[in-house]
Coordinates of C-alpha atoms and ligand atoms in Angstrom, one line a residue:
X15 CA -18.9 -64.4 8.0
X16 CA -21.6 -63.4 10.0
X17 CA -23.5 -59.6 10.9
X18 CA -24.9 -61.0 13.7
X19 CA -24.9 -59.0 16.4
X20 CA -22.6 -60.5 19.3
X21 CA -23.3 -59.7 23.1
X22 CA -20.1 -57.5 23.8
X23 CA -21.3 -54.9 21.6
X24 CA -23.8 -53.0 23.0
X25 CA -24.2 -49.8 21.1
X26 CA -23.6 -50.6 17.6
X27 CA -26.7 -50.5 14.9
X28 CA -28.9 -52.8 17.3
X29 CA -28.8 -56.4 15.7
X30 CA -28.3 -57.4 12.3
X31 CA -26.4 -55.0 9.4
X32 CA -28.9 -54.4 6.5
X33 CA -28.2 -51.1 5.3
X34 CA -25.3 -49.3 4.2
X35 CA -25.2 -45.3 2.9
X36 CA -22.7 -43.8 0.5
X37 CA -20.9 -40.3 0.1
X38 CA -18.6 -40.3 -2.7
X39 CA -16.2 -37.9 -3.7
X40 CA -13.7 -37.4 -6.5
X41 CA -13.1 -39.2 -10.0
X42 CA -14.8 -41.9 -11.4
X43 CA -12.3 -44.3 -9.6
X44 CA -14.0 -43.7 -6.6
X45 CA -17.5 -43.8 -8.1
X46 CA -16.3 -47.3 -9.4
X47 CA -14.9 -48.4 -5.9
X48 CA -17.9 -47.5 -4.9
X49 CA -19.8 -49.5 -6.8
X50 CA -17.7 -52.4 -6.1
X51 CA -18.2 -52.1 -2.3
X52 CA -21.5 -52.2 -2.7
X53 CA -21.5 -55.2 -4.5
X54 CA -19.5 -56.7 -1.9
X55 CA -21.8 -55.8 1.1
X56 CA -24.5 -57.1 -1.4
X57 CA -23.6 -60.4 -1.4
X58 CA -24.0 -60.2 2.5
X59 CA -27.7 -58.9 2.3
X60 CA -27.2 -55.3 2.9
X61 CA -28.9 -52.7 0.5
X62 CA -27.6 -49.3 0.2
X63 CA -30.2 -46.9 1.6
X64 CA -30.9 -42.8 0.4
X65 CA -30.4 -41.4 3.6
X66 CA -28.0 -42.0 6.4
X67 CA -30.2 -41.5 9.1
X68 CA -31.2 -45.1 7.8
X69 CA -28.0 -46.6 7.6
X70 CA -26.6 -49.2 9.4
X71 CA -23.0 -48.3 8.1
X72 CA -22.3 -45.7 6.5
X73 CA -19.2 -45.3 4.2
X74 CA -17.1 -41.9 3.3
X75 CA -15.2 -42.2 0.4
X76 CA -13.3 -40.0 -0.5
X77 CA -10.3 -37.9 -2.2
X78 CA -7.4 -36.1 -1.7
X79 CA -6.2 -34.3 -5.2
X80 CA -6.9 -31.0 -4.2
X81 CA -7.7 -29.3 0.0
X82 CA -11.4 -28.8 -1.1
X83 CA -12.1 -31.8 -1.7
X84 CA -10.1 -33.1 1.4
X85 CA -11.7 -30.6 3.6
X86 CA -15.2 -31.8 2.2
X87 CA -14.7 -35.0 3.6
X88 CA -13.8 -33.6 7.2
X89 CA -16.7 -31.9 7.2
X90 CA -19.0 -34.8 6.0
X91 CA -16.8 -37.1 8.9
X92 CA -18.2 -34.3 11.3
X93 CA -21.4 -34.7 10.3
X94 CA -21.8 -38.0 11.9
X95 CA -20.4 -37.4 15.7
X96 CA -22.2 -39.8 17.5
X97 CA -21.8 -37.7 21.1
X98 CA -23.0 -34.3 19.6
X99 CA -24.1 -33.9 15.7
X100 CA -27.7 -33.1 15.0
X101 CA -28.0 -35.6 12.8
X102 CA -27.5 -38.3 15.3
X103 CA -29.8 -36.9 18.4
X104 CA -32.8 -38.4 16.6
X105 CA -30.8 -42.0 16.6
X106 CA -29.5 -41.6 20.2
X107 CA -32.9 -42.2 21.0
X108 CA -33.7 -45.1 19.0
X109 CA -29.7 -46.1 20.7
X110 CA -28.7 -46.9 17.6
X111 CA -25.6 -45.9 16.5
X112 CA -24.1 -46.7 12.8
X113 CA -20.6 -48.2 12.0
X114 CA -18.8 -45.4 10.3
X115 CA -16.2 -45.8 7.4
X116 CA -14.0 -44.0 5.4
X117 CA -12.5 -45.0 2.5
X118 CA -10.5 -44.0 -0.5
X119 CA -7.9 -41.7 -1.5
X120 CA -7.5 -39.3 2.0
X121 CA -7.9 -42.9 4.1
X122 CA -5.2 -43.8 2.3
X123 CA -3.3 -40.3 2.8
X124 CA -4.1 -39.6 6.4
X125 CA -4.9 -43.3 7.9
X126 CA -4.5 -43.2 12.2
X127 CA -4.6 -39.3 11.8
X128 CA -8.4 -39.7 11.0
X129 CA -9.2 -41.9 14.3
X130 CA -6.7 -39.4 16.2
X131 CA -8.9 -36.2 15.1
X132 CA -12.5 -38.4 15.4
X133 CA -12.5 -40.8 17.3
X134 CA -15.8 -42.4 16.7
X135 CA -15.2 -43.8 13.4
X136 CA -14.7 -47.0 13.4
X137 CA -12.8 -47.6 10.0
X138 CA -10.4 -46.1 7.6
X139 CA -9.9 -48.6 4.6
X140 CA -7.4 -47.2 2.0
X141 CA -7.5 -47.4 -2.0
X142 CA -6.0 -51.0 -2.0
X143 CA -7.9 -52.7 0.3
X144 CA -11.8 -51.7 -0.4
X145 CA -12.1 -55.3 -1.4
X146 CA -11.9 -56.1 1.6
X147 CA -14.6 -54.0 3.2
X148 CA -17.4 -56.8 4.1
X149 CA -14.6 -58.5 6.4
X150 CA -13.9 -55.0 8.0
X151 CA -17.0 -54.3 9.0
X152 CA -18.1 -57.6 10.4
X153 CA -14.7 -57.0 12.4
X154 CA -15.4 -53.9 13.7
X155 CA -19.0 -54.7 14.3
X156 CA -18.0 -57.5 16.7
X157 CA -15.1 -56.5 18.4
X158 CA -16.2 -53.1 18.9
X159 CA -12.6 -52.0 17.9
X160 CA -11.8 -49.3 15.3
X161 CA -9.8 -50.8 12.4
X162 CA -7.4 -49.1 10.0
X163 CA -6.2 -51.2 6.8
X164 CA -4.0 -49.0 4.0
X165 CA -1.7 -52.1 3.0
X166 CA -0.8 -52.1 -0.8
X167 CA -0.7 -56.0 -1.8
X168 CA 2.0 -56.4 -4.2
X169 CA -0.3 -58.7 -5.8
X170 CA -3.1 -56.4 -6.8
X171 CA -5.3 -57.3 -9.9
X172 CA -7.8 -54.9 -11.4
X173 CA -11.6 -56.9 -10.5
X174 CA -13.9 -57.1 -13.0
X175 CA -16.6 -54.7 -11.8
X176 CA -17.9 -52.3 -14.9
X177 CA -20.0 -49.5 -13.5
X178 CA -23.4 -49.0 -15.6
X179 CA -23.9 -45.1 -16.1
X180 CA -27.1 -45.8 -17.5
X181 CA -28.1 -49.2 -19.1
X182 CA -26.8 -47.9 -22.8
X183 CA -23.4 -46.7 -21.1
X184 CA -20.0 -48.6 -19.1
X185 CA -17.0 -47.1 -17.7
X186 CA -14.4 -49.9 -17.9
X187 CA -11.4 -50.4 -16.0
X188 CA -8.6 -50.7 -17.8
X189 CA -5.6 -49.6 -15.5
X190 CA -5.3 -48.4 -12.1
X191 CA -2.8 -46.0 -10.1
X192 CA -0.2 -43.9 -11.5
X193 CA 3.6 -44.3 -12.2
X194 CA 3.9 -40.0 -13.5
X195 CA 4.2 -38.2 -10.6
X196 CA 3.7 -34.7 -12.1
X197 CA 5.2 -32.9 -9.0
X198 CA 1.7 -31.5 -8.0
X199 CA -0.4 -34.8 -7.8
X200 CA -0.8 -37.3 -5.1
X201 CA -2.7 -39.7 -7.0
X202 CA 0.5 -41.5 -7.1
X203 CA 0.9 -41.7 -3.7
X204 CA -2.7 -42.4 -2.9
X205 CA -2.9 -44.9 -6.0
X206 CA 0.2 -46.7 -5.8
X207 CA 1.6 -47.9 -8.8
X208 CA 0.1 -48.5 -12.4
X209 CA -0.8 -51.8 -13.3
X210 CA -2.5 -52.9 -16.3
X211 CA -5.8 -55.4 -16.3
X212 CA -5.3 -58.7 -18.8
X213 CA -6.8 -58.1 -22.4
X214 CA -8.5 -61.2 -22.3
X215 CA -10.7 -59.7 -19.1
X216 CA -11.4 -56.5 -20.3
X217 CA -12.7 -58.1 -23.9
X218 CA -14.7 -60.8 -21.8
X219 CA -16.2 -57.4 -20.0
X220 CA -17.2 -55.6 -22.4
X221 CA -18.8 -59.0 -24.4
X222 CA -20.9 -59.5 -21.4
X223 CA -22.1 -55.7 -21.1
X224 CA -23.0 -55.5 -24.7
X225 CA -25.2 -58.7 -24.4
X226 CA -26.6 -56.9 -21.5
X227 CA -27.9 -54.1 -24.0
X228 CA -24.6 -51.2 -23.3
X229 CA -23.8 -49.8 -26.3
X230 CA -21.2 -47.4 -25.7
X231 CA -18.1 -48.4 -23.3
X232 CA -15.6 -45.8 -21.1
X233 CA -11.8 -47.2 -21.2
X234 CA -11.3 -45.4 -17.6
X235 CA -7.6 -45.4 -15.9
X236 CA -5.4 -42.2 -14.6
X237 CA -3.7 -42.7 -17.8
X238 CA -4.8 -45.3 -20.5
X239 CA -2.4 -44.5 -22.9
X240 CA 0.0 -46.2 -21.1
X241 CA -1.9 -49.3 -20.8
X242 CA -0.1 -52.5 -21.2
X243 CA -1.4 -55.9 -21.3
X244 CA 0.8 -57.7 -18.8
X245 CA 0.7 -61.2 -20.5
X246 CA 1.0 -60.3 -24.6
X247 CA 2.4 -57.1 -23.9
X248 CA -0.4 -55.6 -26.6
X249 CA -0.6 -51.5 -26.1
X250 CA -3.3 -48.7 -25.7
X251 CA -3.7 -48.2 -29.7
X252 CA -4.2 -52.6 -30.0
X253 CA -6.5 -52.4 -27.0
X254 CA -8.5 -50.0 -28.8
X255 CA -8.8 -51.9 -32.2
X256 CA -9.5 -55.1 -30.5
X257 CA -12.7 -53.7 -28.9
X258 CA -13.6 -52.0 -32.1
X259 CA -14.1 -55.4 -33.4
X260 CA -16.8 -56.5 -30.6
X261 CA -19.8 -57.1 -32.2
X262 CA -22.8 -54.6 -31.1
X263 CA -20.5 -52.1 -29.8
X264 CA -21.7 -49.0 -31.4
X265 CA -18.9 -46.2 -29.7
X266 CA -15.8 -46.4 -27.9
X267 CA -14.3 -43.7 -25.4
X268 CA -11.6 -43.3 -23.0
X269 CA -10.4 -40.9 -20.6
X270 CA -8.1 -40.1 -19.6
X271 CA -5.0 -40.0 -21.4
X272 CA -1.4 -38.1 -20.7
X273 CA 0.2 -36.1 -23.6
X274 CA 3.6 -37.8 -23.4
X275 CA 2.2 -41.2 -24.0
X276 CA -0.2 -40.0 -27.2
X277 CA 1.5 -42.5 -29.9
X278 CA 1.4 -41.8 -34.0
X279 CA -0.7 -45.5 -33.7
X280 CA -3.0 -43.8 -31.4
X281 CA -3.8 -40.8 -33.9
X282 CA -4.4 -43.9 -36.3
X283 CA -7.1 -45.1 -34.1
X284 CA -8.7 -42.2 -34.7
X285 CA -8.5 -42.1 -38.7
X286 CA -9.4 -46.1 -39.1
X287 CA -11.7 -46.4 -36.0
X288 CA -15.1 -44.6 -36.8
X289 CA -16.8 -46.5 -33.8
X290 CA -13.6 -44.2 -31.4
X291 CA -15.4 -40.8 -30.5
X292 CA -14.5 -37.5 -31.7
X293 CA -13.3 -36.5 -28.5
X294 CA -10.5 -36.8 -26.5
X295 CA -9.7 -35.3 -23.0
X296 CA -6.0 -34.3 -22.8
X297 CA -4.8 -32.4 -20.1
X298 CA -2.6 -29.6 -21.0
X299 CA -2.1 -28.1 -17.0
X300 CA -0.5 -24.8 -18.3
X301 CA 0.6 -23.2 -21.7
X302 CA 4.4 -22.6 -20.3
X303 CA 7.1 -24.5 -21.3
X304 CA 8.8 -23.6 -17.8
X305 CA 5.9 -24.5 -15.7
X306 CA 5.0 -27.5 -17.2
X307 CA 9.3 -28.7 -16.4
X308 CA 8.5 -28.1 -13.5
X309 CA 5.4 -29.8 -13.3
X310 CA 7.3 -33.3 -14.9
X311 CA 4.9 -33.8 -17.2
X312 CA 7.3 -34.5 -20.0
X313 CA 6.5 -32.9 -22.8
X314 CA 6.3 -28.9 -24.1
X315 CA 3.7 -26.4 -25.4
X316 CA 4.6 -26.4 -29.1
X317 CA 4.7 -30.4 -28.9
X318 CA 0.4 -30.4 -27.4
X319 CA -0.4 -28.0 -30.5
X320 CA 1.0 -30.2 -33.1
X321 CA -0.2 -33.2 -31.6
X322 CA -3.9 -31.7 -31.3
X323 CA -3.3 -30.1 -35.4
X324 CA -2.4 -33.9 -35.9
X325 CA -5.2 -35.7 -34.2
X326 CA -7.7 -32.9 -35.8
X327 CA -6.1 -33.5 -39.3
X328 CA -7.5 -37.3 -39.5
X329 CA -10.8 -36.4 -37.5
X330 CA -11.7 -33.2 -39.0
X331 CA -14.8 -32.4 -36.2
X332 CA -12.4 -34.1 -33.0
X333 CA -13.6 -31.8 -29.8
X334 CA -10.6 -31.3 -27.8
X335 CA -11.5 -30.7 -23.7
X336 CA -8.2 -30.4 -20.8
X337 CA -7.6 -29.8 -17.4
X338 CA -5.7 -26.7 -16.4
X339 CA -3.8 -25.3 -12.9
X340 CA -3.4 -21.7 -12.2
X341 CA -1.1 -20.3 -9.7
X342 CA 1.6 -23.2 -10.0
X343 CA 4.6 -22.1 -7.8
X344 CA 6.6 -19.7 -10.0
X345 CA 4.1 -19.3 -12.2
X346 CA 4.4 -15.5 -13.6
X347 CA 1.9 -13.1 -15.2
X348 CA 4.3 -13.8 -18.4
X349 CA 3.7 -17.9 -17.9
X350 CA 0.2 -17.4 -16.7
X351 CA -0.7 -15.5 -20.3
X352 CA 1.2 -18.3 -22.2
X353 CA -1.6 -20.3 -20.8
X354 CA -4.3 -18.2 -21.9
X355 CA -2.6 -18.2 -25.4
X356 CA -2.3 -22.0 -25.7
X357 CA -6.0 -22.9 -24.7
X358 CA -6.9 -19.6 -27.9
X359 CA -4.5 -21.5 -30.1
X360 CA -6.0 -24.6 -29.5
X361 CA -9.2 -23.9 -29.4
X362 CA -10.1 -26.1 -27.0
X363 CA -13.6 -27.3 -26.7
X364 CA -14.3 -27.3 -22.5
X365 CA -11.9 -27.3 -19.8
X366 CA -11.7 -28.4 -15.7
X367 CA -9.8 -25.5 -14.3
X368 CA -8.1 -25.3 -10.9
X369 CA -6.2 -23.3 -8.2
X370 CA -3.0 -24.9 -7.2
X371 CA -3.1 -26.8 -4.9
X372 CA -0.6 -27.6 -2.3
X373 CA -0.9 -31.5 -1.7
X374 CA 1.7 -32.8 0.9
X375 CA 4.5 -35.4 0.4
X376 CA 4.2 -34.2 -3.0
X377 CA 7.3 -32.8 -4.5
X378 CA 6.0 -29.3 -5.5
X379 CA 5.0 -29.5 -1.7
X380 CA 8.7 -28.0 -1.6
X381 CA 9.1 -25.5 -4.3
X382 CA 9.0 -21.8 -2.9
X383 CA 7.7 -18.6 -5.3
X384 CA 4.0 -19.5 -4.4
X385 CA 1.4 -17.7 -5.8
X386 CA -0.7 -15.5 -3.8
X387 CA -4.5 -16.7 -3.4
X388 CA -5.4 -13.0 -4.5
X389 CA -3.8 -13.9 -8.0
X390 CA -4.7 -17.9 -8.7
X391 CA -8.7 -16.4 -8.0
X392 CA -8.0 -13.5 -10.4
X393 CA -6.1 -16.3 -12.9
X394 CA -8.8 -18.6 -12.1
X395 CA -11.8 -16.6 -13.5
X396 CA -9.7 -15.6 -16.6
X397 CA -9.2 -19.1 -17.5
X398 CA -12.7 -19.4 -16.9
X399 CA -14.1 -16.1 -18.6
X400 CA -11.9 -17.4 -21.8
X401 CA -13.4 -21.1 -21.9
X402 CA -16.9 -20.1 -21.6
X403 CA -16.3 -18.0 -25.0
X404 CA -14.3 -20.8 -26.8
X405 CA -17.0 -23.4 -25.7
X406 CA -19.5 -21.0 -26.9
X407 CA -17.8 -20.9 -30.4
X408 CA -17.2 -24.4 -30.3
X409 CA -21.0 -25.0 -29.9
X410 CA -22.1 -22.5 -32.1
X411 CA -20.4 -24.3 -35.0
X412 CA -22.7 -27.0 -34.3
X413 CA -25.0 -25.4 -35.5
X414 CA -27.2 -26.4 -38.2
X415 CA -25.1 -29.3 -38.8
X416 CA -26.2 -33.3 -37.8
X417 CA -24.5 -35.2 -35.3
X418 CA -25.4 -38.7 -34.4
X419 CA -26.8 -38.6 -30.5
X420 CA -27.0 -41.6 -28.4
X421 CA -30.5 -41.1 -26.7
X422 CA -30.0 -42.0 -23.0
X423 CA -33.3 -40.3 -21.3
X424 CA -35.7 -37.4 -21.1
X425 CA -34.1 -34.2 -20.5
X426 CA -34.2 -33.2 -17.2
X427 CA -35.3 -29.4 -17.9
X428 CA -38.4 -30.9 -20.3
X429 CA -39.7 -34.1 -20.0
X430 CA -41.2 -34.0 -23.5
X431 CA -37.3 -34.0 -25.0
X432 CA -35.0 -36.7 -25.3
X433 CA -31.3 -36.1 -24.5
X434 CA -28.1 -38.1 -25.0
X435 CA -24.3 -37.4 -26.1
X436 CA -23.2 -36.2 -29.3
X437 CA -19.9 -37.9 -30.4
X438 CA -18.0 -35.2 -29.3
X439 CA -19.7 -36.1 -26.1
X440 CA -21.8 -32.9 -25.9
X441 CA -24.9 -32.9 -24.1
X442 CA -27.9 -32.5 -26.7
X443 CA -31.7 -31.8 -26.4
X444 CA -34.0 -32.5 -28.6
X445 CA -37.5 -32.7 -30.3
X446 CA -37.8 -36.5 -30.6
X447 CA -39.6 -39.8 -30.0
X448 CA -39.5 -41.3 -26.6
X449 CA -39.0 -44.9 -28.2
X450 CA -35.7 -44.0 -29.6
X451 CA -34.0 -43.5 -26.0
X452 CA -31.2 -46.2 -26.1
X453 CA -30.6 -45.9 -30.0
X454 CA -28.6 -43.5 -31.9
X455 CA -30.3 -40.8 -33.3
X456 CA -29.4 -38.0 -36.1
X457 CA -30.2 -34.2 -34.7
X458 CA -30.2 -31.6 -36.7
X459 CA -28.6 -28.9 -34.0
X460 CA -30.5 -25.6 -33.9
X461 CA -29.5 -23.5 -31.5
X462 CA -26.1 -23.6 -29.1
X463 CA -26.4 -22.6 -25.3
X464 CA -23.2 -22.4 -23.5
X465 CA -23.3 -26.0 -21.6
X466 CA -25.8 -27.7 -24.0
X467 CA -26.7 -27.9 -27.7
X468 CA -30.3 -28.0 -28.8
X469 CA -32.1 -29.4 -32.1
X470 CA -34.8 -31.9 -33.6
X471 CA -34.8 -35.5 -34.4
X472 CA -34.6 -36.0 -38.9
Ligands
SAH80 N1 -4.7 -38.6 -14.3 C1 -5.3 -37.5 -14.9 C2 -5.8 -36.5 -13.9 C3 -6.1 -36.8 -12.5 S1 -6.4 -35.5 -11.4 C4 -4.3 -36.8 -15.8 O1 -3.2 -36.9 -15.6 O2 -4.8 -36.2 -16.7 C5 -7.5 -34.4 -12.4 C6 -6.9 -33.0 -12.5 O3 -6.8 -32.4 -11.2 C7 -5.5 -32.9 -13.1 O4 -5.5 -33.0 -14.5 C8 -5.1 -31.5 -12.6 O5 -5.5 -30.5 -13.5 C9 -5.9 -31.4 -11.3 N2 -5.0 -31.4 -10.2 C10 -4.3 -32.5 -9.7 N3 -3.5 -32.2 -8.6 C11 -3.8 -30.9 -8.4 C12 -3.3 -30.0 -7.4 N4 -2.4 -30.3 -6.5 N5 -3.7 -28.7 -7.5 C13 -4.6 -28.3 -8.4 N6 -5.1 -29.1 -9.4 C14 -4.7 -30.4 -9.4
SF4_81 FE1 -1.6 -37.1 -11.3 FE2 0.0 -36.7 -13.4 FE3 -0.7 -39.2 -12.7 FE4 -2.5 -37.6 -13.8 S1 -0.6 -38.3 -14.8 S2 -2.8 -38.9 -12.0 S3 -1.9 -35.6 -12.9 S4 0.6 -37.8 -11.5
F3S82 FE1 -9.4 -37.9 -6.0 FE2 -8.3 -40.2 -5.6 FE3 -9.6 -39.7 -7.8 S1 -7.4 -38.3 -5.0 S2 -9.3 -37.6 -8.1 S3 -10.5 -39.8 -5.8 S4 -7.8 -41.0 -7.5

């Protein structure tokens, strides 16, 4: 393949490709797609460049869960209108103009409609086929012609491609799409349909990061808990005990992971494992039995709280977090407070909390009895008011206790204090020796803010 410039196409980033600039939005999917385009292009010489004004290509990926995040990416597309943007006058008269490409989770959702609405970009490369980027740009580069690929293979296999957070800490694939369809979501669409990586690979991954020096490894997938090895047929909880047993390997996480699918051998991961971190992230969406019918997600209130008093009764200190909507359609001021009473029940540690969203194709797309925008804001900031005092409780029963902090840099607020991740994957400053960033180290908390914990090295 070759980024040589050919004659017919005047116009384009004047001669060879070298540069490429990301925006990425959404989950850690995309961050990890990300990543994985850019190793592609790598292999091809290009380098990924700050700023888009120096860009050769630029590349928009992007996501669809919820309309902000959608309409983010519009705006960002707009950005970089060749004919008119500000940004572009200043390459105009260099005549340079870069290929433009958006990928990910709305390519995949809107595909033509994005050339239709602006016409200068010059891809749209959905979830399935970012593999395949470096051929699409050398396409489009010289042929001149916009391209738009959103096949899904029906042979798809998860790459190997861990994404270093920092160099003590992985995220590693371990399934991709979703099969759940909770009526709201269009990852499913967007995603396609779960598939499971081979054991074998993911072990062989995480060997080779921890003789690169990671000590801590993410099991990332829209819902590990359903993972399945395709070949030995080994589960989630297996998964999990086989990696325990990686030498070096000094704490295991995963996220995330679906209610209906949290097995009795998974709470037993959590008793026998100590290296498994006293967290998990379970989404709970709403407190309502109704609702969450409604919502397919396949399991009731009562059944979360007795799961979580399980989990908690094996790992005494286990910090809970979970996602919650507000303003589901039909969603009443009497299921709304059920909501509010699950996340005090629980006692849950930190939440993500959103505004329904109406995603289309999606099967909620349909239901009527929508909530007015007036009420999901007012629901909204309840859910929000309520979390910041149970996180604040959470933290302060931190304190004056010792939790063991994997030290991954100096905090950004003082550069004389180290910071890292408590097991219960809090963020925690403290008084402490620059040589232990990228070890563990015990911290004697002292004082709880409301995003943060604070304390000194012993
Ligand atoms: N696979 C993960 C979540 C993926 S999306 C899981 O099932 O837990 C992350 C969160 O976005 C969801 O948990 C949900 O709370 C929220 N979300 C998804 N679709 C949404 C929509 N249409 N409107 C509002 N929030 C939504
Ligand atoms: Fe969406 Fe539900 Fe799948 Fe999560 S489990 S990605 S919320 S369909
Ligand atoms: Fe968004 Fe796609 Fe992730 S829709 S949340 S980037 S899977």
């Amino acid at each position: 393949m070759s980024f040589e410039k050919s004659k017919n196409v005047e116009g384009k980033s004047g001669g060879r490709l070298k540069s490429v600039y990301f925006r990425t939005f959404g989950c850690q999917m995309n961050v990890h797609d990300t990543e994985r385009m850019l190793g592609v292009l790598k292999k091809e010489g290009i380098v990924a460049v700050d700023s888009p004004s120096d860009a050769d290509i630029i590349i928009i990926n992007t996501c669809s869960v919820r309309e902000k995040p959608e309409e983010k990416t519009y705006s960002e597309i707009g950005r970089y209108n060749f004919g008119n943007s500000k940004y572009n006058s200043h390459l105009r008269k260099k005549g340079k103009r870069p290929i433009i490409a958006v990928t990910g989770c709305v390519a995949q959702q809107r595909g033509d409609e994005i050339l239709k609405r602006f016409p200068y970009v010059d891809l749209v490369v959905g979830t399935q086929n970012i593999g395949q980027i470096s051929e699409l740009v050398s396409e489009t580069f010289l042929t001149g012609r916009p391209i738009v690929k959103t096949e899904f293979p029906n042979n798809l296999q998860i790459e190997s491609f861990p994404r270093k957070q920092n160099i003590y800490t992985s995220f590693v694939t371990i399934t991709q799409g979703c099969n759940n369809f909770c009526s709201y979501c269009i990852v499913p669409y967007v995603r396609g349909r779960e598939i499971s990586r081979p054991i074998d690979d993911i072990l062989n991954e995480i060997e080779t990061l921890i003789e690169g020096g990671i000590v801590e490894i993410t099991l990332l997938g829209q819902n590990v808990n359903s993972y399945h090895d395709p070949n030995e047929g080994i589960d989630f909880p297996e998964l999990i005990r086989q990696v325990s047993t990686i030498d070096g390997i000094y704490r295991i996480r995963f996220v995330t992971s679906h209610p209906k699918d949290l097995s009795h051998e998974l709470i037993s991961c959590f008793r026998d494992i100590e290296k498994l971190s006293s967290h998990i992230h379970l989404p709970i969406q709403s407190g309502s039995d109704r609702i969450l019918e409604s919502m397919n997600r396949g399991y009731k209130r009562a059944e979360y709280i007795e799961m979580i008093a399980r989990l908690r009764s094996v790992r005494t200190d286990l910090s809970v977090t979970t996602d919650i909507i507000v303003g589901f359609p039909g969603e009443s001021v009497s299921d709304f407070e059920d909501t509010l009473s699950v996340m005090e029940e629980v006692e849950v540690d930190n939440s993500f909390s959103f505004k329904y969203s109406q995603r289309p194709g999606t099967a909620a797309a349909n239901f009527d009895d929508v909530v007015s925008l007036e009420d999901k804001s007012e629901r909204l900031e309840k859910v929000q008011d309520l979390q910041r005092r149970l996180t604040m409780k959470s933290n302060n029963n931190n304190v004056n206790s010792t939790y063991d902090v994997l030290a991954t840099g100096q905090s950004a607020k003082d550069p004389k204090e180290i910071t890292g991740r408590s097991d219960q994957n809090k963020i925690v400053n403290f008084k402490g020796e620059e040589n232990t960033i990228g070890s563990v180290v015990p911290v004697k908390i002292k004082k709880a803010h409301n995003n943060s914990l604070w304390g000194e090295a012993i």
